[in-house]
Coordinates of C-alpha atoms in Angstrom, one line a residue:
Chain A
M7 CA 15.9 97.1 -26.5
S8 CA 19.1 95.4 -27.3
R9 CA 21.3 96.2 -30.2
G10 CA 20.9 94.1 -33.4
I11 CA 23.2 91.4 -34.6
L12 CA 25.1 92.0 -37.9
T13 CA 25.0 88.8 -40.0
V14 CA 27.1 88.3 -43.1
I15 CA 25.9 85.6 -45.5
S16 CA 28.4 84.3 -48.0
G17 CA 28.4 81.1 -50.0
F18 CA 28.8 79.3 -53.2
S19 CA 26.9 80.7 -56.2
G20 CA 23.7 78.8 -56.5
A21 CA 23.6 77.9 -52.8
G22 CA 20.3 79.7 -52.4
K23 CA 21.5 82.8 -50.4
G24 CA 19.0 85.2 -52.1
T25 CA 16.0 82.9 -51.3
L26 CA 17.2 82.4 -47.7
M27 CA 17.5 86.2 -47.1
R28 CA 14.1 86.9 -48.6
R29 CA 12.5 84.2 -46.5
L30 CA 14.2 85.5 -43.3
T31 CA 12.7 89.0 -43.9
E32 CA 9.3 87.5 -44.8
D33 CA 9.0 85.0 -41.9
Y34 CA 10.4 87.2 -39.1
D35 CA 10.1 90.9 -38.4
N36 CA 13.5 91.5 -36.7
Y37 CA 15.5 91.6 -39.9
A38 CA 16.7 94.5 -42.1
L39 CA 18.6 94.1 -45.3
S40 CA 21.5 96.5 -46.0
V41 CA 21.5 98.6 -49.1
S42 CA 24.8 98.7 -51.0
M43 CA 26.4 101.8 -52.4
T44 CA 27.8 101.7 -55.9
T45 CA 29.4 104.0 -58.5
R46 CA 27.8 102.1 -61.4
A47 CA 24.9 103.9 -63.3
P48 CA 21.4 103.0 -62.2
R49 CA 19.6 100.5 -64.5
E50 CA 16.1 101.0 -65.8
G51 CA 13.8 101.1 -62.8
E52 CA 16.4 101.1 -60.1
R53 CA 15.8 103.7 -57.4
D54 CA 18.4 105.5 -55.3
G55 CA 18.3 104.2 -51.7
I56 CA 16.2 101.1 -52.6
E57 CA 18.2 98.8 -54.9
Y58 CA 21.4 100.8 -54.3
F59 CA 22.7 104.1 -53.1
F60 CA 24.1 105.6 -56.4
V61 CA 27.1 107.9 -55.9
D62 CA 29.9 109.1 -58.1
T63 CA 33.5 107.8 -57.7
E64 CA 34.8 110.8 -55.9
T65 CA 32.0 110.5 -53.2
F66 CA 32.6 106.8 -52.8
Q67 CA 36.4 107.2 -52.4
E68 CA 35.9 110.0 -49.9
R69 CA 33.7 107.7 -47.8
V70 CA 36.3 105.0 -47.9
R71 CA 38.9 107.5 -46.7
Q72 CA 36.6 108.6 -43.9
G73 CA 36.2 105.0 -42.8
R74 CA 32.5 105.1 -43.6
M75 CA 32.4 101.9 -45.6
L76 CA 32.1 98.6 -43.8
E77 CA 33.6 96.9 -46.8
Y78 CA 34.0 97.6 -50.4
A79 CA 35.4 96.1 -53.6
C80 CA 35.9 97.2 -57.2
Y81 CA 34.2 95.0 -59.8
C82 CA 34.3 95.6 -63.5
G83 CA 35.5 99.1 -63.0
N84 CA 32.8 100.1 -60.5
Y85 CA 32.9 100.3 -56.7
Y86 CA 30.4 98.4 -54.6
G87 CA 30.3 98.6 -50.8
T88 CA 28.3 98.7 -47.6
P89 CA 27.7 102.1 -46.0
R90 CA 28.6 101.9 -42.3
D91 CA 26.1 104.5 -41.1
Y92 CA 23.2 102.8 -42.7
V93 CA 24.0 99.5 -41.0
R94 CA 24.8 101.1 -37.7
D95 CA 21.6 103.0 -37.6
R96 CA 19.5 99.8 -38.1
L97 CA 21.6 97.9 -35.5
D98 CA 21.0 100.8 -33.0
Q99 CA 17.3 100.5 -33.7
G100 CA 17.5 96.8 -32.6
R101 CA 17.2 95.4 -36.1
D102 CA 19.2 92.3 -37.0
V103 CA 21.0 93.4 -40.2
I104 CA 21.8 90.8 -42.9
L105 CA 24.5 91.5 -45.6
E106 CA 25.2 89.2 -48.5
I107 CA 28.8 89.6 -49.5
E108 CA 31.7 87.5 -50.7
I109 CA 34.4 86.3 -48.4
Q110 CA 36.9 89.2 -48.8
G111 CA 34.2 91.6 -47.8
A112 CA 33.1 89.4 -45.0
L113 CA 36.6 89.4 -43.5
Q114 CA 36.7 93.2 -43.8
V115 CA 33.4 93.4 -41.9
K116 CA 34.6 91.0 -39.2
K117 CA 37.6 93.3 -38.5
L118 CA 35.4 96.3 -38.0
V119 CA 32.5 94.5 -36.2
P120 CA 34.1 91.6 -34.3
D121 CA 30.8 90.4 -32.9
C122 CA 29.2 90.0 -36.3
L123 CA 28.1 86.5 -37.3
L124 CA 29.6 85.0 -40.4
L125 CA 27.5 82.3 -42.1
F126 CA 28.6 80.3 -45.1
V127 CA 25.9 78.7 -47.2
T128 CA 26.7 75.5 -49.0
P129 CA 24.8 72.8 -50.9
P130 CA 24.6 69.5 -48.9
C131 CA 27.3 67.7 -50.9
A132 CA 30.0 68.2 -53.4
G133 CA 28.0 66.5 -56.2
E134 CA 25.1 68.9 -55.7
L135 CA 27.6 71.8 -55.8
R136 CA 28.9 70.5 -59.1
R137 CA 25.4 70.3 -60.5
R138 CA 24.6 73.8 -59.4
L139 CA 27.9 75.2 -60.9
E140 CA 27.3 73.4 -64.1
G141 CA 23.8 74.9 -64.3
R142 CA 21.2 73.5 -66.6
G143 CA 23.8 72.6 -69.2
T144 CA 23.1 75.8 -71.1
E145 CA 26.1 77.7 -69.7
T146 CA 29.2 78.3 -71.8
P147 CA 32.5 76.7 -70.6
E148 CA 33.7 80.2 -69.7
V149 CA 30.7 80.8 -67.4
I150 CA 31.3 77.4 -65.7
A151 CA 35.0 78.1 -65.4
R152 CA 34.4 81.5 -63.8
R153 CA 31.9 80.0 -61.3
L154 CA 34.4 77.2 -60.5
A155 CA 37.2 79.6 -60.0
R156 CA 35.1 81.7 -57.7
A157 CA 33.9 78.6 -55.7
A158 CA 37.4 77.3 -55.3
E159 CA 38.4 80.8 -54.1
E160 CA 35.5 81.1 -51.7
S161 CA 36.1 77.6 -50.2
E162 CA 39.5 78.9 -49.1
G163 CA 38.0 81.2 -46.5
I164 CA 35.4 78.8 -45.0
E165 CA 37.3 78.3 -41.7
A166 CA 37.0 81.9 -40.7
Y167 CA 33.2 81.6 -40.6
D168 CA 31.1 81.0 -37.5
Y169 CA 28.9 78.4 -39.1
I170 CA 28.6 76.4 -42.3
V171 CA 24.9 76.4 -43.2
V172 CA 24.0 73.3 -45.3
N173 CA 21.1 74.3 -47.5
D174 CA 19.4 71.0 -48.0
D175 CA 15.8 71.7 -46.9
L176 CA 14.9 75.4 -47.3
E177 CA 12.4 75.5 -44.4
A178 CA 14.8 73.9 -42.0
C179 CA 17.6 76.1 -43.2
V180 CA 15.6 79.4 -42.7
R181 CA 14.8 78.3 -39.1
Q182 CA 18.4 77.3 -38.5
I183 CA 19.8 80.7 -39.6
H184 CA 17.2 82.4 -37.5
S185 CA 18.2 80.5 -34.4
M186 CA 21.8 81.2 -35.0
V187 CA 21.1 84.9 -35.2
Q188 CA 18.8 84.9 -32.2
N189 CA 21.2 82.8 -30.1
A190 CA 24.0 85.4 -30.9
H191 CA 22.0 87.8 -28.7
Y192 CA 22.8 85.6 -25.7
T193 CA 26.6 85.7 -25.6
P194 CA 28.0 87.1 -22.4
A195 CA 29.1 90.3 -24.2
R196 CA 25.5 90.9 -25.3
Q197 CA 24.1 90.1 -21.9
E198 CA 26.3 92.6 -20.1
T199 CA 23.4 94.6 -18.6
L200 CA 21.8 91.5 -17.1
I201 CA 25.1 90.3 -15.7
K202 CA 25.8 93.7 -14.2
E203 CA 22.3 93.9 -12.7
I204 CA 22.7 90.4 -11.2
R205 CA 26.1 91.3 -9.7
G206 CA 24.7 94.5 -8.3
E207 CA 21.8 92.6 -6.7
L208 CA 24.2 90.0 -5.3
S209 CA 26.5 92.5 -3.8
G210 CA 23.6 94.6 -2.4
F211 CA 22.0 91.5 -1.0
S212 CA 25.3 90.5 0.5
K213 CA 25.6 93.8 2.3
G214 CA 22.1 93.5 3.6
A215 CA 22.8 90.1 5.0
E216 CA 25.9 91.1 6.9
Chain B
M1 CA 27.5 59.9 -38.2
S2 CA 29.1 62.9 -36.7
R3 CA 30.6 63.1 -33.2
G4 CA 28.4 64.4 -30.4
I5 CA 28.7 67.8 -28.8
L6 CA 29.7 68.1 -25.2
T7 CA 27.6 70.7 -23.4
V8 CA 28.3 71.9 -19.9
I9 CA 25.4 73.5 -18.1
S10 CA 26.1 75.7 -15.1
G11 CA 24.0 78.4 -13.4
F12 CA 22.6 79.8 -10.3
S13 CA 21.0 77.5 -7.8
G14 CA 17.3 77.6 -8.5
A15 CA 17.7 78.6 -12.1
G16 CA 16.0 75.4 -13.2
K17 CA 19.0 73.4 -14.6
G18 CA 17.7 70.0 -13.5
T19 CA 14.3 70.5 -15.2
L20 CA 15.9 71.8 -18.4
M21 CA 18.2 68.8 -18.6
R22 CA 15.4 66.3 -17.9
R23 CA 13.2 68.0 -20.6
L24 CA 16.1 68.0 -23.2
T25 CA 16.4 64.2 -22.7
E26 CA 12.6 63.7 -22.8
D27 CA 11.9 65.9 -25.8
Y28 CA 14.8 64.9 -28.1
D29 CA 16.6 61.6 -28.6
N30 CA 20.1 62.8 -29.3
Y31 CA 21.1 63.6 -25.7
A32 CA 22.9 61.5 -23.1
L33 CA 23.5 62.6 -19.5
S34 CA 26.8 61.9 -18.0
V35 CA 27.1 59.7 -14.8
S36 CA 29.4 61.2 -12.2
M37 CA 31.9 59.2 -10.2
T38 CA 32.1 59.7 -6.4
T39 CA 33.9 58.4 -3.3
R40 CA 30.9 59.0 -1.1
A41 CA 28.9 56.0 0.1
P42 CA 25.8 55.1 -1.9
R43 CA 22.6 56.1 -0.3
E44 CA 19.5 53.9 0.0
G45 CA 18.4 52.9 -3.4
E46 CA 21.3 54.4 -5.4
R47 CA 22.7 52.0 -8.0
D48 CA 26.3 51.9 -9.2
G49 CA 26.5 53.2 -12.8
I50 CA 23.0 54.8 -12.6
E51 CA 23.0 57.6 -10.1
Y52 CA 26.8 57.5 -9.7
F53 CA 29.8 55.3 -10.2
F54 CA 30.8 54.5 -6.7
V55 CA 34.6 54.0 -6.1
D56 CA 37.0 54.2 -3.2
T57 CA 39.3 57.1 -2.8
E58 CA 42.4 55.3 -4.0
T59 CA 40.7 54.4 -7.3
F60 CA 39.4 57.9 -7.8
Q61 CA 42.9 59.4 -7.2
E62 CA 44.5 56.9 -9.5
R63 CA 42.0 57.9 -12.3
V64 CA 42.9 61.6 -11.7
R65 CA 46.6 60.8 -12.0
Q66 CA 45.9 58.9 -15.2
G67 CA 44.1 61.9 -16.7
R68 CA 40.9 59.9 -16.8
M69 CA 38.7 62.5 -15.2
L70 CA 37.3 65.4 -17.3
E71 CA 36.9 67.4 -14.1
Y72 CA 36.7 66.7 -10.4
A73 CA 36.3 68.5 -7.1
C74 CA 36.4 67.6 -3.4
Y75 CA 33.2 68.5 -1.5
C76 CA 32.5 67.7 2.2
G77 CA 35.4 65.3 2.2
N78 CA 34.3 63.3 -0.8
Y79 CA 35.5 63.4 -4.4
Y80 CA 33.1 64.0 -7.2
G81 CA 34.0 64.0 -10.9
T82 CA 33.2 63.2 -14.5
P83 CA 34.8 60.0 -16.0
R84 CA 36.4 60.9 -19.3
D85 CA 35.9 57.5 -20.9
Y86 CA 32.2 57.4 -20.2
V87 CA 31.7 60.8 -21.9
R88 CA 34.1 60.0 -24.8
D89 CA 32.3 56.8 -25.6
R90 CA 28.9 58.5 -25.9
L91 CA 30.3 61.4 -28.0
D92 CA 31.9 58.8 -30.3
Q93 CA 28.5 57.1 -30.6
G94 CA 27.2 60.5 -31.9
R95 CA 25.3 61.4 -28.7
D96 CA 25.2 65.0 -27.5
V97 CA 26.4 64.7 -23.9
I98 CA 25.2 67.1 -21.2
L99 CA 27.0 67.7 -18.0
E100 CA 25.7 69.8 -15.1
I101 CA 28.7 71.1 -13.2
E102 CA 29.7 74.3 -11.5
I103 CA 32.0 76.9 -13.0
Q104 CA 35.4 75.6 -11.8
G105 CA 34.6 72.2 -13.3
A106 CA 33.3 73.8 -16.4
L107 CA 36.5 75.6 -17.0
Q108 CA 38.5 72.3 -16.4
V109 CA 36.4 70.6 -19.1
K110 CA 36.9 73.5 -21.5
K111 CA 40.6 73.0 -21.3
L112 CA 40.4 69.3 -22.1
V113 CA 37.6 69.6 -24.7
P114 CA 38.0 73.0 -26.3
D115 CA 35.0 72.6 -28.6
C116 CA 32.6 71.9 -25.8
L117 CA 29.7 74.3 -25.4
L118 CA 29.4 76.2 -22.1
L119 CA 25.9 77.4 -21.1
F120 CA 25.1 79.4 -18.1
V121 CA 21.5 79.4 -16.9
T122 CA 20.1 82.4 -15.1
P123 CA 16.7 83.7 -14.0
P124 CA 15.4 86.5 -16.2
C125 CA 16.3 89.3 -13.8
A126 CA 18.1 90.1 -10.6
G127 CA 14.9 90.4 -8.6
E128 CA 13.9 86.9 -9.6
L129 CA 17.3 85.6 -8.7
R130 CA 16.9 87.2 -5.3
R131 CA 13.5 85.6 -4.8
R132 CA 14.9 82.2 -5.8
L133 CA 17.9 82.5 -3.5
E134 CA 15.7 83.5 -0.6
G135 CA 13.5 80.5 -1.3
R136 CA 10.0 80.2 0.2
G137 CA 11.0 82.2 3.3
T138 CA 11.5 78.9 5.2
E139 CA 15.3 78.8 4.8
T140 CA 17.6 79.7 7.6
P141 CA 19.9 82.8 7.2
E142 CA 22.8 80.3 6.9
V143 CA 21.3 78.6 3.9
I144 CA 20.6 81.9 2.2
A145 CA 24.0 83.2 3.0
R146 CA 25.6 80.0 1.5
R147 CA 23.5 80.3 -1.7
L148 CA 24.3 83.9 -2.0
A149 CA 28.1 83.3 -1.6
R150 CA 27.8 80.6 -4.2
A151 CA 25.9 82.8 -6.6
A152 CA 28.3 85.7 -6.2
E153 CA 31.2 83.2 -6.9
E154 CA 29.5 81.7 -9.9
S155 CA 28.7 85.1 -11.4
E156 CA 32.5 85.8 -11.6
G157 CA 33.0 83.2 -14.3
I158 CA 30.1 84.1 -16.6
E159 CA 32.2 85.7 -19.3
A160 CA 33.9 82.4 -20.1
Y161 CA 30.6 80.9 -21.2
D162 CA 29.5 80.6 -24.8
Y163 CA 25.9 81.6 -24.0
I164 CA 23.8 83.1 -21.1
V165 CA 20.5 81.2 -21.2
V166 CA 17.7 83.2 -19.6
N167 CA 15.2 80.8 -18.1
D168 CA 12.1 82.8 -18.3
D169 CA 9.8 80.5 -20.3
L170 CA 10.7 76.8 -19.8
E171 CA 9.4 75.7 -23.3
A172 CA 11.3 78.4 -25.1
C173 CA 14.4 77.8 -23.0
V174 CA 14.4 74.0 -23.8
R175 CA 14.1 74.8 -27.6
Q176 CA 16.8 77.5 -27.3
I177 CA 19.3 75.2 -25.7
H178 CA 18.5 72.5 -28.2
S179 CA 19.2 74.9 -31.1
M180 CA 22.5 76.0 -29.5
V181 CA 23.7 72.4 -29.3
Q182 CA 22.4 71.5 -32.8
N183 CA 24.0 74.6 -34.3
A184 CA 27.3 73.7 -32.7
H185 CA 27.4 70.7 -35.1
Y186 CA 27.8 73.3 -37.9
T187 CA 31.0 75.1 -37.0
P188 CA 33.7 74.7 -39.7
A189 CA 35.8 72.4 -37.5
R190 CA 32.7 70.1 -37.3
Q191 CA 32.1 70.2 -41.0
E192 CA 35.6 69.4 -42.0
T193 CA 34.5 66.3 -44.0
L194 CA 32.0 68.3 -46.1
I195 CA 34.6 71.0 -46.6
K196 CA 37.3 68.5 -47.7
E197 CA 34.8 66.8 -50.0
I198 CA 33.8 70.1 -51.6
R199 CA 37.5 71.1 -52.1
G200 CA 38.2 67.7 -53.6
E201 CA 35.3 68.1 -56.0
L202 CA 36.3 71.6 -57.0
S203 CA 39.9 70.7 -57.6
G204 CA 38.9 67.5 -59.6
F205 CA 36.4 69.6 -61.5
S206 CA 39.0 72.2 -62.2
K207 CA 41.5 69.7 -63.7
G208 CA 38.7 68.2 -65.8
A209 CA 38.0 71.7 -67.2
E210 CA 41.6 72.5 -68.1

């Protein structure tokens, strides 16, 4: 069994990342979602190890120092991050792990896991992005301004991604992401065993023919 | 309409490259095959511009000097190569062009067209490769030795390829290659127009909100 692919999904708010991830895990059985770790208090009904791993600040910081977080960020006074062991265990089990994180986190992950796949999800055109950022017309100007600032910020990192996934047709988009992840299993680095085996066979064959 | 993807298919002899290429052009309408140029004499029934472009040695060498060949090689005293204009015209028309060439040629193409896709087709395991190289037991030891030498040589370049395509199930393999080529349209470099448009929209939007 080959090691899983780590896929990081980022993208504009409202681009449909959540739906895409849910559909990937529903339609195919090779995916595992990561569970984030946070220092914020659990909300009503949230279970440790399911929605999040809930830890105190000291524990979180200790993990960061030990290099046991794939990425992390501080948001509204709380830490959020991806536990490295959790992801590694699932990759070792052959699961393709999907993380949804924003660009700064994605670039942190790429440094630690160079063969991860970075996907950026975007609406099909700028007008559609505008409509999604504006929402249903019920958002306050502050909310829109915050979304806008975030989108402008995120668009700055697009070039570092492996693929821009245009979320126009949901079904096509799910299949496309799945094919991107599955194809990533066929890079030469991932097919090292087959290549070695073939080289061994050719060299043994060669000796036999001499 | 976006520019086509140039795909170079290489692989072990008997790996099924010819069948795969035929099936890609039959099953999907986005593909164009390249027509090679050669200095060897046309055989019975071969038509200029269909099977090959037939030219004399002087013309071929002049094209090489002018940088008008994507790659070329000399084989049994004759030149064979890929005319650059022919490929470029089809890419400009939005066709995804497929070339079948061996590894040395593939690496020449990669230098001139860095965003081309290099696919290496291989049988699913070393034993199967051995059976295919040995053929039906009717080949002379010289033929087998030549195939073997070629296979050993080709396996040396595998790491430079984008993907190793394991030709186990023909139908699955055709679909996989198609998805690799189609996904290549979604790299950030290929989605420059969309990215520019989105950045333009975000910056215009931002000014409007100020």
